[in-house]
Amino acid sequence: MTETTSPTRPVFIVSDGTAITAETLAHAILAQFDLSYQQTRLPFVNTVEKALDTARRINSVEKERGVRPIIFTTFVDPDVMRCFNEHVSGHIIDLFRKFVGPLETELGMKSAHSIGRTHRIRDDEKYNRRIAAIDYTLQHDDGQTNRGLDEADVILVGVSRSGKTPTSLFLAMQFGLKVANYPLIPEDFDRGTLPEALQPLRSKLFGLSIKPERLSEIRNERRPGSRYASIENCRQEIFDAESLMQREGIRWLNSTTKSIEEISATIMSELGLEKLHTV
Amino acid sequence: MTETTSPTRPVFIVSDGTAITAETLAHAILAQFDLSYQQTRLPFVNTVEKALDTARRINSVEKERGVRPIIFTTFVDPDVMRCFNEHVSGHIIDLFRKFVGPLETELGMKSAHSIGRTHRIRDDEKYNRRIAAIDYTLQHDDGQTNRGLDEADVILVGVSRSGKTPTSLFLAMQFGLKVANYPLIPEDFDRGTLPEALQPLRSKLFGLSIKPERLSEIRNERRPGSRYASIENCRQEIFDAESLMQREGIRWLNSTTKSIEEISATIMSELGLEKLHTV
């Protein structure tokens, strides 16, 4: 990596759809560079007129700042794309076109050229499954209820504030999985066994642990200076939780330096849930 | 679009990271085709040995089924990528390499070639903001509390089951926005004004509406045969809610045929929240 003092680059993400997919990949590509950038997402550029307006808007930013913008695009409509490309000035990264042509040849079929297919509700069943997964996950957050626990695809366990809720919601939202999460509390450690409701569901269990220092930090934001947040208590709870999980043969990971995406991908991989369509 | 009777294509998404980004774009690209496919995500292929194993696994699927697989990849490590590409057979769509090279030239810097930068916790502040947004959004779901309502980036309003909760959670998860949501209920319609707590926060309000038929369907899944779910009641509530929003000058959209991503992108665009970094 080279140290640079170059000016902040304007980055535009332009699409005739939501531009959310484009943004995700743009983000992944830019993460490979030690670059200072300012990003603007411009969704729903779905007519030739809007394409022209958008191109002019981007050009004016280039003029004003004197830096060439980087422009990620995912246009489906070829006329809109052509108009945009003709009028805009900058480094264009076209995330669709490059792959769609060769894929047409490979598959021996034409692509649809219709806008908004990515995040359009194409399949009511899949969509309903996603909404049902979110509902289920909210209802089964933090051990709220044992009703229907056996319907879960995954049951996350771990001490309070170890990252169970955000991970559960991500798995539901991104993959349509029904995720319950269940706190491990001092009573469980005293008893030395899993909560009874979880015992028949061992194959669905996955544990989250975390470094005591980080846990104490997180808990202190919620309840500053409490015993709950103290480093001693965090150390004890984590020691107890990890011992319990080890004894019960529950797979677990340490979430401290991992993103929600990494935690989620690891869980799916460990529980053999990879072979599912994204919703 | 051509009608085809071709066999289901195996699709593999392979990455040395979570493969979540790759999956999103693969999904977007494949949505352009009228293709029957079965998808498997293979994350954390981060050594030459794993690359070789993965290539063999994919090759055996090709042999077994007699159909050439489509393989989306986002390898950051060039050695792993080289090994995989050399040994695998199929139509490879390399989502990174094609863009990273030209971008190195454009930026006059080398890319990092380090794995897991995309969803790695690189920036604790951003990560904490995302977690805080999810916490906030859960605490302010369904009008649970008015405390801290003025801290919201967005406040969604609408009748029960119009899609407020999933949209709120998506905005928090994907964009780190603090989103409150507030149900519009018969008492509000009788009074004919917004709930008092919302009145000073008008600029943050956005409404969701939905077709009565669809609302009735959704509500019937929760409470079959109830007055709450009846088409007459749904019609009335939606008429009242739309009238109220119109009168109060609240921007709103009809969520019936829209995905969570489309609704979210529209809201951000309407409220001028585009110029934010994705978390």
Coordinates of C-alpha atoms in Angstrom, one line a residue:
Chain A
M1 CA 0.0 0.0 0.0
T2 CA 1.3 3.4 -0.9
E3 CA 0.8 6.5 1.3
T4 CA -1.0 9.2 -0.6
T5 CA -2.0 12.7 0.0
S6 CA -4.3 12.8 -3.0
P7 CA -7.6 14.7 -2.7
T8 CA -10.8 12.8 -1.7
R9 CA -12.3 11.1 -4.7
P10 CA -15.9 11.6 -5.5
V11 CA -17.5 8.1 -6.0
F12 CA -20.9 7.8 -7.6
I13 CA -23.1 4.6 -7.6
V14 CA -25.6 5.0 -10.4
S15 CA -28.4 2.5 -11.3
D16 CA -31.8 2.3 -12.9
G17 CA -32.8 0.2 -9.9
T18 CA -32.1 0.7 -6.2
A19 CA -28.3 0.9 -6.6
I20 CA -28.0 -1.2 -3.5
T21 CA -26.3 -4.1 -5.2
A22 CA -24.0 -1.8 -7.0
E23 CA -23.1 -0.1 -3.7
T24 CA -22.2 -3.4 -2.0
L25 CA -19.8 -4.4 -4.7
A26 CA -18.4 -0.9 -5.1
H27 CA -17.7 -0.9 -1.4
A28 CA -15.9 -4.3 -1.7
I29 CA -13.8 -3.2 -4.6
L30 CA -12.9 0.2 -3.0
A31 CA -12.0 -1.6 0.2
Q32 CA -9.0 -3.0 -1.7
F33 CA -7.5 0.5 -1.9
D34 CA -6.2 2.9 0.7
L35 CA -8.3 5.6 -0.7
S36 CA -10.2 8.5 0.8
Y37 CA -13.5 8.9 -1.0
Q38 CA -16.9 10.4 -0.7
Q39 CA -19.7 8.3 -2.0
T40 CA -23.1 9.3 -3.4
R41 CA -25.7 6.7 -4.4
L42 CA -28.0 7.7 -7.2
P43 CA -30.8 5.2 -7.6
F44 CA -33.8 5.0 -10.1
V45 CA -32.0 6.7 -13.0
N46 CA -34.4 4.9 -15.4
T47 CA -35.0 7.3 -18.3
V48 CA -32.8 8.9 -20.9
E49 CA -33.7 12.3 -19.4
K50 CA -32.6 11.3 -15.9
A51 CA -29.4 9.8 -17.3
L52 CA -28.6 13.1 -18.9
D53 CA -29.3 15.0 -15.8
T54 CA -27.3 12.6 -13.7
A55 CA -24.3 12.8 -16.1
R56 CA -24.4 16.6 -15.9
R57 CA -24.6 16.6 -12.1
I58 CA -21.5 14.3 -11.9
N59 CA -19.7 16.4 -14.5
S60 CA -20.3 19.5 -12.4
V61 CA -18.8 17.9 -9.4
E62 CA -15.7 17.0 -11.4
K63 CA -15.4 20.6 -12.6
E64 CA -15.8 22.0 -9.1
R65 CA -13.4 19.8 -7.3
G66 CA -10.9 19.1 -10.1
V67 CA -10.8 15.4 -9.4
R68 CA -12.0 12.7 -11.7
P69 CA -14.9 10.8 -10.2
I70 CA -15.1 7.0 -10.1
I71 CA -18.5 5.9 -11.2
F72 CA -20.0 2.4 -10.6
T73 CA -23.0 1.6 -12.7
T74 CA -25.6 -1.2 -13.0
F75 CA -27.8 -0.1 -15.8
V76 CA -30.1 -2.8 -17.2
D77 CA -31.8 -0.6 -19.9
P78 CA -29.3 -0.3 -22.8
D79 CA -30.6 3.1 -24.0
V80 CA -30.3 4.7 -20.6
M81 CA -26.8 3.2 -20.2
R82 CA -25.7 4.5 -23.6
C83 CA -26.9 8.0 -22.9
F84 CA -25.3 8.1 -19.5
N85 CA -21.9 6.7 -20.8
E86 CA -21.9 9.2 -23.7
H87 CA -22.4 12.3 -21.5
V88 CA -20.5 11.5 -18.3
S89 CA -16.9 12.1 -17.7
G90 CA -15.0 9.9 -15.2
H91 CA -13.7 6.4 -14.6
I92 CA -16.7 4.1 -15.3
I93 CA -17.0 0.7 -13.7
D94 CA -19.9 -1.1 -15.4
L95 CA -20.7 -4.0 -13.1
F96 CA -23.3 -5.7 -15.3
R97 CA -22.4 -5.3 -18.9
K98 CA -19.0 -7.0 -18.7
F99 CA -20.6 -10.2 -17.5
V100 CA -24.0 -10.2 -19.1
G101 CA -22.7 -10.5 -22.7
P102 CA -20.5 -13.5 -22.1
L103 CA -23.2 -15.1 -20.0
E104 CA -25.7 -14.7 -22.9
T105 CA -23.3 -16.7 -25.0
E106 CA -22.7 -19.3 -22.3
L107 CA -26.4 -19.8 -21.7
G108 CA -27.5 -19.5 -25.3
M109 CA -30.2 -17.0 -24.2
K110 CA -30.8 -13.3 -24.3
S111 CA -30.9 -11.3 -21.0
A112 CA -34.1 -9.6 -20.1
H113 CA -33.1 -5.9 -20.2
S114 CA -35.8 -5.1 -17.7
I115 CA -35.2 -2.8 -14.9
G116 CA -35.6 -3.6 -11.2
R117 CA -35.5 -7.4 -11.6
T118 CA -33.0 -7.7 -8.8
H119 CA -35.0 -6.4 -5.9
R120 CA -38.4 -6.7 -7.5
I121 CA -40.8 -8.9 -5.8
R122 CA -40.7 -11.7 -8.4
D123 CA -41.6 -14.5 -6.2
D124 CA -44.3 -14.0 -3.6
E125 CA -43.4 -17.2 -1.8
K126 CA -39.8 -16.2 -1.3
Y127 CA -40.8 -12.8 -0.3
N128 CA -43.3 -14.0 2.3
R129 CA -40.6 -16.4 3.6
R130 CA -38.3 -13.5 4.2
I131 CA -40.9 -11.5 6.0
A132 CA -41.9 -14.5 8.0
A133 CA -38.3 -15.1 8.9
I134 CA -37.9 -11.5 10.2
D135 CA -41.2 -11.8 12.2
Y136 CA -40.0 -15.1 13.7
T137 CA -36.6 -13.8 14.6
L138 CA -38.1 -10.7 16.3
Q139 CA -40.5 -12.9 18.3
H140 CA -37.7 -15.2 19.3
D141 CA -35.2 -12.5 20.2
D142 CA -33.5 -12.8 23.6
G143 CA -35.3 -16.0 24.7
Q144 CA -38.7 -14.2 24.7
T145 CA -40.6 -17.4 24.0
N146 CA -40.1 -21.1 23.7
R147 CA -43.1 -21.5 21.5
G148 CA -42.2 -22.8 18.1
L149 CA -38.5 -22.9 19.0
D150 CA -38.2 -26.2 17.1
E151 CA -39.1 -24.3 13.8
A152 CA -35.9 -22.4 14.1
D153 CA -33.2 -22.9 11.4
V154 CA -30.6 -21.6 13.9
I155 CA -30.6 -20.9 17.6
L156 CA -27.9 -18.6 18.8
V157 CA -26.7 -18.8 22.4
G158 CA -24.3 -16.6 24.3
V159 CA -24.0 -14.1 27.2
S160 CA -25.9 -10.8 27.0
R161 CA -24.5 -8.4 24.4
S162 CA -22.3 -10.9 22.6
G163 CA -23.9 -10.0 19.3
K164 CA -26.8 -12.4 19.1
T165 CA -29.5 -10.0 18.0
P166 CA -27.8 -8.2 15.1
T167 CA -26.5 -11.6 13.8
S168 CA -30.0 -13.1 14.1
L169 CA -31.6 -10.2 12.2
F170 CA -29.0 -10.3 9.5
L171 CA -29.5 -14.0 8.9
A172 CA -33.2 -13.5 8.7
M173 CA -33.0 -10.5 6.4
Q174 CA -30.3 -11.7 4.1
F175 CA -31.0 -15.4 3.9
G176 CA -34.6 -15.8 5.1
L177 CA -33.6 -18.0 8.0
K178 CA -35.7 -18.3 11.1
V179 CA -33.3 -17.5 13.9
A180 CA -34.0 -17.7 17.6
N181 CA -31.5 -16.4 20.1
Y182 CA -31.3 -17.4 23.7
P183 CA -29.2 -15.7 26.4
L184 CA -26.9 -17.8 28.7
I185 CA -27.4 -16.4 32.2
P186 CA -25.8 -17.0 35.6
E187 CA -28.6 -19.4 36.5
D188 CA -27.6 -21.7 33.6
F189 CA -24.0 -21.6 34.8
D190 CA -25.0 -22.4 38.4
R191 CA -27.1 -25.4 37.1
G192 CA -24.3 -26.3 34.7
T193 CA -26.5 -27.4 31.9
L194 CA -28.3 -25.8 28.9
P195 CA -31.7 -24.4 29.4
E196 CA -34.1 -27.3 29.2
A197 CA -36.0 -25.9 26.1
L198 CA -32.7 -26.0 24.1
Q199 CA -31.6 -29.6 25.0
P200 CA -33.6 -31.4 22.3
L201 CA -32.5 -28.8 19.7
R202 CA -28.7 -29.3 20.0
S203 CA -28.1 -29.6 16.2
K204 CA -29.4 -26.1 15.7
L205 CA -27.4 -24.4 18.4
F206 CA -24.5 -22.1 17.7
G207 CA -22.6 -20.0 20.3
L208 CA -21.2 -16.5 20.2
S209 CA -18.5 -15.5 22.6
I210 CA -16.5 -12.3 22.9
K211 CA -13.5 -10.9 24.6
P212 CA -14.2 -9.7 28.2
E213 CA -12.7 -6.3 27.6
R214 CA -14.9 -5.6 24.6
L215 CA -18.0 -7.0 26.3
S216 CA -17.4 -4.7 29.3
E217 CA -17.0 -1.7 26.9
I218 CA -20.3 -2.5 25.2
R219 CA -22.2 -3.1 28.4
N220 CA -20.8 0.1 29.9
E221 CA -22.4 2.0 27.1
R222 CA -25.8 0.7 28.2
R223 CA -25.3 0.6 32.0
P224 CA -22.3 2.7 32.9
G225 CA -20.5 1.6 36.1
S226 CA -22.8 -1.3 36.8
R227 CA -21.7 -4.7 38.2
Y228 CA -23.2 -6.2 34.9
A229 CA -20.7 -4.2 32.9
S230 CA -17.7 -4.6 35.2
I231 CA -14.7 -6.4 33.7
E232 CA -14.7 -9.0 36.6
N233 CA -18.3 -10.0 35.9
C234 CA -17.7 -10.1 32.1
R235 CA -14.7 -12.3 32.6
Q236 CA -16.6 -14.7 34.9
E237 CA -19.7 -14.9 32.6
I238 CA -17.6 -15.5 29.5
F239 CA -15.5 -18.2 31.3
D240 CA -18.7 -19.9 32.5
A241 CA -20.4 -19.6 29.1
E242 CA -17.4 -21.0 27.2
S243 CA -17.0 -23.9 29.6
L244 CA -20.7 -24.7 29.3
M245 CA -20.6 -24.7 25.5
Q246 CA -17.5 -26.8 25.5
R247 CA -19.0 -29.3 27.9
E248 CA -22.3 -29.5 25.8
G249 CA -20.4 -29.8 22.5
I250 CA -21.8 -26.6 21.1
R251 CA -19.9 -25.1 18.2
W252 CA -19.1 -21.4 18.9
L253 CA -16.9 -18.6 17.6
N254 CA -15.4 -15.5 19.1
S255 CA -17.2 -12.4 17.6
T256 CA -14.8 -9.7 18.9
T257 CA -13.1 -8.8 15.7
K258 CA -15.7 -10.1 13.2
S259 CA -18.3 -8.3 11.3
I260 CA -22.0 -9.4 11.3
E261 CA -21.4 -10.7 7.8
E262 CA -18.4 -12.8 8.8
I263 CA -20.2 -14.2 11.8
S264 CA -23.3 -15.1 9.7
A265 CA -21.3 -16.7 6.9
T266 CA -19.3 -18.8 9.5
I267 CA -22.5 -20.0 11.2
M268 CA -24.1 -21.0 7.9
S269 CA -21.0 -22.8 6.9
E270 CA -20.7 -24.7 10.2
L271 CA -24.4 -25.7 10.3
G272 CA -24.4 -26.7 6.6
L273 CA -26.9 -24.1 5.6
E274 CA -25.0 -22.9 2.5
K275 CA -27.2 -24.5 -0.1
L276 CA -30.0 -22.1 0.1
H277 CA -31.1 -19.4 -2.3
T278 CA -30.7 -15.9 -1.1
V279 CA -34.1 -14.3 -0.7
Chain B
M1 CA -36.7 -13.9 -23.3
T2 CA -36.5 -17.3 -24.8
E3 CA -38.4 -20.3 -23.4
T4 CA -36.0 -23.0 -22.5
T5 CA -36.2 -26.5 -21.3
S6 CA -32.5 -26.6 -20.4
P7 CA -31.5 -28.5 -17.2
T8 CA -31.0 -26.6 -13.9
R9 CA -27.6 -24.9 -13.9
P10 CA -25.4 -25.4 -10.9
V11 CA -24.2 -21.9 -9.7
F12 CA -21.3 -21.6 -7.3
I13 CA -20.3 -18.4 -5.5
V14 CA -16.7 -18.8 -4.3
S15 CA -14.7 -16.3 -2.3
D16 CA -11.8 -16.1 0.2
G17 CA -14.1 -13.9 2.3
T18 CA -17.8 -14.4 3.3
A19 CA -19.0 -14.6 -0.4
I20 CA -21.9 -12.4 0.6
T21 CA -21.0 -9.5 -1.7
A22 CA -20.4 -12.0 -4.6
E23 CA -23.8 -13.6 -3.9
T24 CA -25.6 -10.3 -4.1
L25 CA -24.1 -9.4 -7.5
A26 CA -24.5 -12.9 -8.8
H27 CA -28.1 -12.8 -7.9
A28 CA -28.5 -9.4 -9.7
I29 CA -26.8 -10.7 -12.8
L30 CA -28.7 -14.0 -12.9
A31 CA -32.0 -12.1 -12.4
Q32 CA -31.5 -10.8 -16.0
F33 CA -32.0 -14.4 -17.3
D34 CA -34.9 -16.6 -17.4
L35 CA -32.8 -19.4 -15.9
S36 CA -33.4 -22.3 -13.6
Y37 CA -30.4 -22.6 -11.3
Q38 CA -29.3 -24.1 -8.0
Q39 CA -26.9 -22.0 -6.0
T40 CA -24.2 -22.9 -3.5
R41 CA -22.2 -20.4 -1.7
L42 CA -18.6 -21.4 -0.7
P43 CA -17.1 -18.9 1.6
F44 CA -13.6 -18.7 3.3
V45 CA -11.7 -20.5 0.5
N46 CA -8.6 -18.7 1.6
T47 CA -5.7 -21.2 1.0
V48 CA -4.3 -22.9 -2.0
E49 CA -5.3 -26.2 -0.6
K50 CA -8.9 -25.1 -0.1
A51 CA -9.0 -23.7 -3.6
L52 CA -7.9 -27.0 -5.0
D53 CA -10.5 -28.9 -2.9
T54 CA -13.2 -26.5 -4.0
A55 CA -12.3 -26.8 -7.7
R56 CA -12.5 -30.6 -7.5
R57 CA -15.8 -30.4 -5.7
I58 CA -17.3 -28.2 -8.4
N59 CA -15.8 -30.4 -11.1
S60 CA -17.4 -33.5 -9.7
V61 CA -20.8 -31.7 -9.8
E62 CA -20.2 -31.0 -13.5
K63 CA -19.3 -34.6 -14.1
E64 CA -22.3 -35.9 -12.2
R65 CA -24.9 -33.6 -13.8
G66 CA -23.4 -33.1 -17.2
V67 CA -24.1 -29.4 -17.1
R68 CA -21.4 -26.7 -17.1
P69 CA -21.5 -24.7 -13.8
I70 CA -21.5 -21.0 -13.6
I71 CA -19.0 -19.8 -11.1
F72 CA -18.9 -16.3 -9.5
T73 CA -15.7 -15.5 -7.7
T74 CA -14.3 -12.7 -5.6
F75 CA -10.8 -13.8 -4.7
V76 CA -8.6 -11.1 -3.2
D77 CA -5.5 -13.4 -2.8
P78 CA -3.9 -13.8 -6.3
D79 CA -2.3 -17.1 -5.5
V80 CA -5.6 -18.7 -4.3
M81 CA -7.4 -17.3 -7.4
R82 CA -4.7 -18.6 -9.8
C83 CA -4.9 -22.1 -8.3
F84 CA -8.7 -22.1 -8.4
N85 CA -8.9 -20.9 -11.9
E86 CA -6.3 -23.4 -13.2
H87 CA -8.1 -26.4 -11.8
V88 CA -11.8 -25.6 -12.1
S89 CA -13.9 -26.2 -15.1
G90 CA -16.9 -24.0 -15.8
H91 CA -18.0 -20.4 -16.8
I92 CA -16.0 -18.2 -14.4
I93 CA -17.3 -14.7 -13.7
D94 CA -14.5 -12.9 -11.7
L95 CA -16.2 -10.0 -10.0
F96 CA -13.1 -8.3 -8.7
R97 CA -10.2 -8.8 -11.0
K98 CA -11.7 -7.1 -14.0
F99 CA -12.2 -3.8 -12.2
V100 CA -9.3 -3.8 -9.8
G101 CA -6.6 -3.7 -12.5
P102 CA -8.0 -0.6 -14.3
L103 CA -8.7 1.0 -11.0
E104 CA -5.1 0.6 -9.9
T105 CA -4.1 2.5 -13.1
E106 CA -6.8 5.2 -12.5
L107 CA -5.8 5.8 -8.9
G108 CA -2.1 5.4 -9.4
M109 CA -1.9 3.0 -6.4
K110 CA -1.7 -0.7 -5.8
S111 CA -4.6 -2.6 -4.3
A112 CA -4.1 -4.3 -1.0
H113 CA -4.5 -8.0 -1.9
S114 CA -5.6 -8.7 1.6
I115 CA -8.5 -11.0 2.3
G116 CA -11.6 -10.0 4.2
R117 CA -11.3 -6.3 3.9
T118 CA -14.9 -6.0 2.8
H119 CA -16.7 -7.2 5.8
R120 CA -13.8 -6.9 8.3
I121 CA -14.3 -4.5 11.1
R122 CA -12.0 -1.9 9.9
D123 CA -13.5 1.0 11.6
D124 CA -14.8 0.6 15.1
E125 CA -16.7 3.8 15.0
K126 CA -18.7 2.8 11.9
Y127 CA -19.3 -0.6 13.3
N128 CA -20.6 0.8 16.6
R129 CA -22.8 3.1 14.7
R130 CA -24.4 0.2 12.9
I131 CA -25.0 -1.7 16.1
A132 CA -26.4 1.4 17.8
A133 CA -28.7 1.9 14.8
I134 CA -30.0 -1.7 15.1
D135 CA -30.5 -1.2 18.9
Y136 CA -32.3 2.1 18.4
T137 CA -34.5 0.7 15.7
L138 CA -35.6 -2.3 17.8
Q139 CA -36.3 -0.1 20.8
H140 CA -38.4 2.3 18.7
D141 CA -40.3 -0.4 16.8
D142 CA -44.1 -0.1 16.6
G143 CA -44.2 3.1 18.7
Q144 CA -42.9 1.4 21.8
T145 CA -41.4 4.6 23.2
N146 CA -41.3 8.3 22.4
R147 CA -38.0 8.7 24.3
G148 CA -35.3 9.8 22.0
L149 CA -37.7 10.0 19.0
D150 CA -35.9 13.2 17.9
E151 CA -32.7 11.3 17.4
A152 CA -34.2 9.2 14.6
D153 CA -33.0 9.7 11.0
V154 CA -36.3 8.4 9.7
I155 CA -39.7 7.8 11.3
L156 CA -41.9 5.5 9.4
V157 CA -45.7 5.7 9.8
G158 CA -48.5 3.5 8.5
V159 CA -51.2 1.1 9.5
S160 CA -50.3 -2.2 11.2
R161 CA -48.6 -4.7 8.9
S162 CA -47.8 -2.2 6.1
G163 CA -44.1 -3.2 6.1
K164 CA -42.7 -0.7 8.6
T165 CA -40.7 -3.1 10.7
P166 CA -38.7 -5.0 8.0
T167 CA -38.0 -1.7 6.2
S168 CA -36.8 -0.1 9.5
L169 CA -34.5 -3.0 10.2
F170 CA -33.1 -3.0 6.7
L171 CA -32.3 0.7 6.8
A172 CA -30.6 0.2 10.2
M173 CA -28.6 -2.9 9.1
Q174 CA -27.6 -1.7 5.6
F175 CA -27.1 2.0 6.1
G176 CA -26.7 2.5 9.9
L177 CA -29.7 4.7 10.1
K178 CA -31.7 5.1 13.3
V179 CA -35.3 4.4 12.3
A180 CA -38.3 4.6 14.5
N181 CA -41.7 3.3 13.3
Y182 CA -45.0 4.4 14.5
P183 CA -48.4 2.8 13.8
L184 CA -51.3 4.8 12.6
I185 CA -54.3 3.6 14.5
P186 CA -58.1 4.3 14.5
E187 CA -57.7 6.8 17.4
D188 CA -55.5 8.9 15.2
F189 CA -58.0 8.8 12.4
D190 CA -60.9 9.7 14.8
R191 CA -58.8 12.7 16.1
G192 CA -57.8 13.5 12.5
T193 CA -54.3 14.5 13.3
L194 CA -50.9 13.0 13.7
P195 CA -49.9 11.6 17.1
E196 CA -48.7 14.5 19.2
A197 CA -45.1 13.1 19.6
L198 CA -44.7 13.1 15.8
Q199 CA -45.8 16.7 15.1
P200 CA -42.5 18.4 15.7
L201 CA -40.7 15.8 13.6
R202 CA -42.5 16.2 10.4
S203 CA -39.4 16.4 8.2
K204 CA -38.3 12.9 9.3
L205 CA -41.7 11.2 8.6
F206 CA -42.3 8.9 5.7
G207 CA -45.5 6.9 5.2
L208 CA -46.0 3.3 4.0
S209 CA -49.3 2.3 2.5
I210 CA -50.4 -1.0 0.9
K211 CA -53.3 -2.4 -1.2
P212 CA -56.2 -3.4 1.1
E213 CA -56.4 -6.9 -0.5
R214 CA -52.7 -7.6 0.3
L215 CA -53.0 -6.1 3.8
S216 CA -56.0 -8.4 4.5
E217 CA -54.0 -11.4 3.2
I218 CA -51.1 -10.6 5.5
R219 CA -53.2 -9.9 8.5
N220 CA -55.2 -13.1 8.0
E221 CA -52.0 -15.1 8.4
R222 CA -51.6 -13.6 11.8
R223 CA -55.2 -13.5 13.0
P224 CA -57.3 -15.6 10.7
G225 CA -61.0 -14.5 10.3
S226 CA -60.6 -11.5 12.7
R227 CA -62.2 -8.1 12.1
Y228 CA -58.7 -6.7 12.1
A229 CA -57.9 -8.7 9.0
S230 CA -61.3 -8.3 7.2
I231 CA -61.1 -6.6 3.8
E232 CA -63.7 -4.0 4.9
N233 CA -61.6 -2.9 7.9
C234 CA -58.4 -2.9 5.9
R235 CA -60.0 -0.7 3.2
Q236 CA -61.2 1.7 5.9
E237 CA -57.9 1.9 7.7
I238 CA -56.0 2.5 4.5
F239 CA -58.4 5.1 3.3
D240 CA -58.1 6.9 6.6
A241 CA -54.4 6.6 6.8
E242 CA -53.8 7.9 3.3
S243 CA -56.2 10.8 3.9
L244 CA -54.4 11.7 7.1
M245 CA -51.0 11.6 5.4
Q246 CA -52.2 13.7 2.5
R247 CA -53.7 16.3 4.8
E248 CA -50.5 16.4 6.9
G249 CA -48.3 16.7 3.9
I250 CA -46.4 13.4 4.6
R251 CA -44.6 11.8 1.7
W252 CA -45.6 8.2 1.3
L253 CA -45.4 5.2 -1.1
N254 CA -47.4 2.1 -1.7
S255 CA -45.4 -0.9 -0.7
T256 CA -47.6 -3.6 -2.2
T257 CA -45.4 -4.6 -5.2
K258 CA -42.1 -3.3 -3.8
S259 CA -39.2 -5.2 -2.2
I260 CA -37.7 -4.0 1.1
E261 CA -34.7 -2.8 -0.9
E262 CA -36.9 -0.7 -3.2
I263 CA -38.9 0.8 -0.4
S264 CA -35.7 1.7 1.5
A265 CA -33.9 3.2 -1.5
T266 CA -37.0 5.3 -2.3
I267 CA -37.2 6.6 1.3
M268 CA -33.5 7.5 1.4
S269 CA -33.9 9.3 -1.9
E270 CA -37.0 11.2 -0.9
L271 CA -35.6 12.3 2.5
G272 CA -32.2 13.2 1.0
L273 CA -30.2 10.6 2.9
E274 CA -28.2 9.4 -0.1
K275 CA -24.9 11.0 0.7
L276 CA -24.0 8.6 3.4
H277 CA -21.4 5.8 3.5
T278 CA -22.7 2.4 3.7
V279 CA -21.7 0.8 7.0

